[in-house]
Coordinates of N, CA and C in Angstrom, one line a residue:
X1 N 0.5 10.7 53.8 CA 0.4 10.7 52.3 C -0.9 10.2 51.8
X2 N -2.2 10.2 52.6 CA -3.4 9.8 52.1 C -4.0 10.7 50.7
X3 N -3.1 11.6 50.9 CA -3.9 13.4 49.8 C -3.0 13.1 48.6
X4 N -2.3 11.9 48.4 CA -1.3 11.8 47.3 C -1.8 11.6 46.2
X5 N -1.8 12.8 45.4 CA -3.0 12.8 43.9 C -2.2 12.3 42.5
X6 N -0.3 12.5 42.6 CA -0.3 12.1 41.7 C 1.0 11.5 42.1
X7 N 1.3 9.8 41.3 CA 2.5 9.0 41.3 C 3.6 8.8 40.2
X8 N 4.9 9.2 39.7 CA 5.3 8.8 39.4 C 6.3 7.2 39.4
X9 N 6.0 6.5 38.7 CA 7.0 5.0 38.9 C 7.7 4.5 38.0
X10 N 7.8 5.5 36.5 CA 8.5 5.1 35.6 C 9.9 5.1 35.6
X11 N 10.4 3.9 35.1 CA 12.0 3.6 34.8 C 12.4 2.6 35.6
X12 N 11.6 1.9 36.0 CA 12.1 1.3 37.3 C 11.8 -0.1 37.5
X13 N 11.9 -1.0 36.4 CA 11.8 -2.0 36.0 C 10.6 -2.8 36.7
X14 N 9.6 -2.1 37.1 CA 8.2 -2.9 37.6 C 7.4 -3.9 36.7
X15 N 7.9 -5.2 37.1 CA 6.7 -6.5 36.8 C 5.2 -6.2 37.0
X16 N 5.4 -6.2 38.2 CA 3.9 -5.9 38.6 C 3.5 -5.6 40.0
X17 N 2.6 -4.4 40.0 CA 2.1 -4.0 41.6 C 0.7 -4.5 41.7
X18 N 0.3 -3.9 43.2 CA -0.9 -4.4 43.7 C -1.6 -3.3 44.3
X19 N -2.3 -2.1 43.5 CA -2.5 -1.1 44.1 C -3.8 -1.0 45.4
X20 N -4.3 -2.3 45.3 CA -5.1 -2.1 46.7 C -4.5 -2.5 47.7
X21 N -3.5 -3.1 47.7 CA -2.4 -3.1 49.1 C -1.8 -1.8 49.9
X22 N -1.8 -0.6 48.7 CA -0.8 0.5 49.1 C -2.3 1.6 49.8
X23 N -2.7 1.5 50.7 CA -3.5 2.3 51.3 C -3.7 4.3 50.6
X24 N -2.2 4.7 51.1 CA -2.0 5.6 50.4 C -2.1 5.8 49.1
X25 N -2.2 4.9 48.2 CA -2.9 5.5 47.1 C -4.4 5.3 46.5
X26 N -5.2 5.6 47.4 CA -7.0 5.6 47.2 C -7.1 7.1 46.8
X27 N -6.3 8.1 46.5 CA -6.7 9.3 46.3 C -6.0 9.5 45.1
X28 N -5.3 8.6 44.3 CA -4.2 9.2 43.4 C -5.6 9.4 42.0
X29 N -4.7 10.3 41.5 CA -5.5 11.1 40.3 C -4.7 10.5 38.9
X30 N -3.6 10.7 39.2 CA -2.8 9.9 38.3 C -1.3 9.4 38.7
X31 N -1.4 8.1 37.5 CA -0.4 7.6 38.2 C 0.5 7.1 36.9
X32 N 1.6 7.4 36.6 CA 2.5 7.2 36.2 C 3.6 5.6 35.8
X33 N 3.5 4.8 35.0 CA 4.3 3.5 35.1 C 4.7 3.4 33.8
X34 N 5.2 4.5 33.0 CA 5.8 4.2 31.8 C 7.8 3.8 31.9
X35 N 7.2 3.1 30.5 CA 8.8 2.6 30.7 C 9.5 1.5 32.1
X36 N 8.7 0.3 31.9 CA 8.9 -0.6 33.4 C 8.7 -1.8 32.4
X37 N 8.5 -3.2 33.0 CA 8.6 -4.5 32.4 C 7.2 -5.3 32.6
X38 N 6.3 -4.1 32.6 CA 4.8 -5.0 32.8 C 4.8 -6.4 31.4
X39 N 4.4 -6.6 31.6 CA 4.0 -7.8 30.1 C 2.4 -8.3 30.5
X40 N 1.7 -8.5 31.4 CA 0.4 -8.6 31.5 C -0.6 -8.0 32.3
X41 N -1.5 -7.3 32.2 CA -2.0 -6.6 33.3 C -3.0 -7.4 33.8
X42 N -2.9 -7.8 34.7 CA -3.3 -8.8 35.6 C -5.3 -8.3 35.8
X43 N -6.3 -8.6 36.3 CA -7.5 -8.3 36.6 C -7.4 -7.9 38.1
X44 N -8.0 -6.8 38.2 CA -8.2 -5.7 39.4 C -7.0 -5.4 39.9
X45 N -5.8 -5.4 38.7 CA -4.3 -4.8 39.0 C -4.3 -3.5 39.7
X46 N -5.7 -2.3 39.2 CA -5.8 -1.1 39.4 C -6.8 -0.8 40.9
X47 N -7.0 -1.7 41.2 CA -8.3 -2.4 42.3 C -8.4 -1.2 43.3
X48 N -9.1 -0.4 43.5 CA -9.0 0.7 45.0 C -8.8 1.5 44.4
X49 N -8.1 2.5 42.9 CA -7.8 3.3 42.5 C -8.7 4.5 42.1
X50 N -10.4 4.2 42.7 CA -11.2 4.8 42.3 C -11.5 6.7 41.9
X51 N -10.7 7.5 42.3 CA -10.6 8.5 42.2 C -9.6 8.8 40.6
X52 N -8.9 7.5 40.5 CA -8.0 7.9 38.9 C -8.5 8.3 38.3
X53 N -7.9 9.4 37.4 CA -8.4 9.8 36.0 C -7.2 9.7 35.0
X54 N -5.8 10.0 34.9 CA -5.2 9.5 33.7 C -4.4 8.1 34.7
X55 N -4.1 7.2 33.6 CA -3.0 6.5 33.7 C -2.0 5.9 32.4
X56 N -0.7 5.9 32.8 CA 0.3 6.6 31.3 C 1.4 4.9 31.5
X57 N 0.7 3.7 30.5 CA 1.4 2.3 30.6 C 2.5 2.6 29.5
X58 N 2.8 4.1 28.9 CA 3.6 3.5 27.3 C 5.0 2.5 27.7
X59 N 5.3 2.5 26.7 CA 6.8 1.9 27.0 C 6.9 1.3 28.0
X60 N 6.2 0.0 28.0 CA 6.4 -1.1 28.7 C 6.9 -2.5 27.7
X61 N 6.3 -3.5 27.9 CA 6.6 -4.9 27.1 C 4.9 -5.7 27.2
X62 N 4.0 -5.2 27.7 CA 2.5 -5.6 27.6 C 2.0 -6.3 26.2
X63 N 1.7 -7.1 26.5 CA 1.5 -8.1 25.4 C 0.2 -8.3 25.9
X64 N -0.4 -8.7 26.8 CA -1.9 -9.1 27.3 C -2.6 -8.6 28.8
X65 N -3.4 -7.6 27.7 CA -4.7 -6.8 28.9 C -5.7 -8.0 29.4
X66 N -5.9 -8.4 30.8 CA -7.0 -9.1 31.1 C -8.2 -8.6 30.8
X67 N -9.2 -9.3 31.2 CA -10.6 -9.3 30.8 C -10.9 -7.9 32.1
X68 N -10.8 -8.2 33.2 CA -10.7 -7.4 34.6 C -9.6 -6.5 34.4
X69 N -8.7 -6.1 33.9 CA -7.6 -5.0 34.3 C -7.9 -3.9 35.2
X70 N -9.0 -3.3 34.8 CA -9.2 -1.4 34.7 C -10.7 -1.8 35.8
X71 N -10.8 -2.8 36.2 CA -12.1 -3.3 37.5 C -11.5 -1.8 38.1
X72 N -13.0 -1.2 38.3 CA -13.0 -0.2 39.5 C -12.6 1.0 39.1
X73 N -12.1 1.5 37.8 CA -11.7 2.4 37.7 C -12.6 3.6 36.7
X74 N -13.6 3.9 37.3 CA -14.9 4.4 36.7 C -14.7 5.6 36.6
X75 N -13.8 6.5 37.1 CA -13.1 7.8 36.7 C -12.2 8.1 35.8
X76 N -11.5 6.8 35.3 CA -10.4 7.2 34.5 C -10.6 7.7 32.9
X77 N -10.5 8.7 32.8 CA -10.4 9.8 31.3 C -9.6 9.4 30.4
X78 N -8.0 9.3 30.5 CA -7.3 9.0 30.0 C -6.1 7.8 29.9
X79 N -6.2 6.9 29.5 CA -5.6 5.8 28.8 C -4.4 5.7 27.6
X80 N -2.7 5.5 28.2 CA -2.0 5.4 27.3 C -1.5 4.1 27.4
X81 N -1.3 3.5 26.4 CA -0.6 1.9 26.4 C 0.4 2.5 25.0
X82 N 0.6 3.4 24.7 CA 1.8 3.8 23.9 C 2.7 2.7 23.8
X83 N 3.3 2.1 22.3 CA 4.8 1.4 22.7 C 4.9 0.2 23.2
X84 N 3.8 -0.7 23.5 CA 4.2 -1.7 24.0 C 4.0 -2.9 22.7
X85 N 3.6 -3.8 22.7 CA 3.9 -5.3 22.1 C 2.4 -6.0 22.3
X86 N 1.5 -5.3 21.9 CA -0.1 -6.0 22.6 C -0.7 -6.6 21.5
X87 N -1.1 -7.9 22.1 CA -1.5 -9.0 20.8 C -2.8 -9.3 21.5
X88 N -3.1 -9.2 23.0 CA -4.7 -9.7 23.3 C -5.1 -8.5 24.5
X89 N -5.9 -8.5 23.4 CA -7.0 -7.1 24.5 C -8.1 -7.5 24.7
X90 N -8.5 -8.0 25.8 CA -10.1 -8.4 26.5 C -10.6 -7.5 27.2
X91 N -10.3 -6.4 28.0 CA -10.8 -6.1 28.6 C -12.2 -5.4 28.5
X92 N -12.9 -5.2 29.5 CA -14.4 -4.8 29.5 C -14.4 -3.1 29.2
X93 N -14.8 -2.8 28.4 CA -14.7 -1.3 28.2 C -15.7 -0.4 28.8
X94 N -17.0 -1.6 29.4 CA -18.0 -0.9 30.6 C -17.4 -0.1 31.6
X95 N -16.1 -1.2 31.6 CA -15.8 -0.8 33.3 C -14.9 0.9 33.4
X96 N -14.5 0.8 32.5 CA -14.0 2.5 31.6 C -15.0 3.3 31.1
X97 N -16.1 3.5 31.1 CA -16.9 4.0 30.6 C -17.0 5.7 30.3
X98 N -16.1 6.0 31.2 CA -15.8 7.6 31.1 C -14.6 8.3 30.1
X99 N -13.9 6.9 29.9 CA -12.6 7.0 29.3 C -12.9 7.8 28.0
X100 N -12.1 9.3 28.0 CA -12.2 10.1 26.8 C -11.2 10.1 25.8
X101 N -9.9 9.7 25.8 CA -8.7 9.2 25.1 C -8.0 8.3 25.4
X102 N -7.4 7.4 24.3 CA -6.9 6.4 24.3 C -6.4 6.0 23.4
X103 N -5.0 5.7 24.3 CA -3.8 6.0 23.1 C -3.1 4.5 23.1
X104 N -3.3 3.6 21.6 CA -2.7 2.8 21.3 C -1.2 2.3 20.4
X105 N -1.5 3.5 20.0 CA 0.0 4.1 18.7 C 1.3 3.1 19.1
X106 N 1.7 2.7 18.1 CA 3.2 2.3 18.4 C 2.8 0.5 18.6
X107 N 2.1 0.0 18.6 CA 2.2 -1.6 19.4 C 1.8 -2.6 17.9

């Protein structure tokens, strides 16, 4: 599963992962975690994910993006945090610099 370009993980009541633990996903393109129980996205949550280009957070319970969240993710295009509950957004928007939409609607 190293060629695994895209993840679905929504519905599935996820707190929180650690995507530089999961080997197999250094190639994902997109990855999917809408509708789960994130509430903080932790710094270098997305860590190893370097080839990403969309990732889809709506419909979670996110209340607070770290300063570090999106560390490493210098490919990513697209950004949804649709629907959640977000009262502090720090993070570094350098580290996104490619990011061409971004979807806040609903929070």
């Amino acid at each position: 599963m190293t060629k695994l370009s895209q993840l679905e993980l929504n519905e599935n009541m996820l707190t929180y992962v650690q995507f530089a633990d999961i080997y197999d996903c250094q190639s994902l393109m997109h990855l999917g975690l809408e509708s789960n129980m994130f509430e903080i996205l932790k710094n270098e949550m997305f860590k190893g994910l370097h080839k990403l280009a969309k990732l889809n957070l709506d419909f979670n319970l996110i209340k607070t993006i770290e300063s570090k969240a999106f560390y490493g993710l210098n490919n990513l295009l697209e950004l949804s945090l649709k629907g959640n509950q977000l009262e502090n957004i720090s993070f570094n928007s350098n580290e996104i610099k490619n990011l061409k939409t971004l979807d806040l609607s609903f929070n």
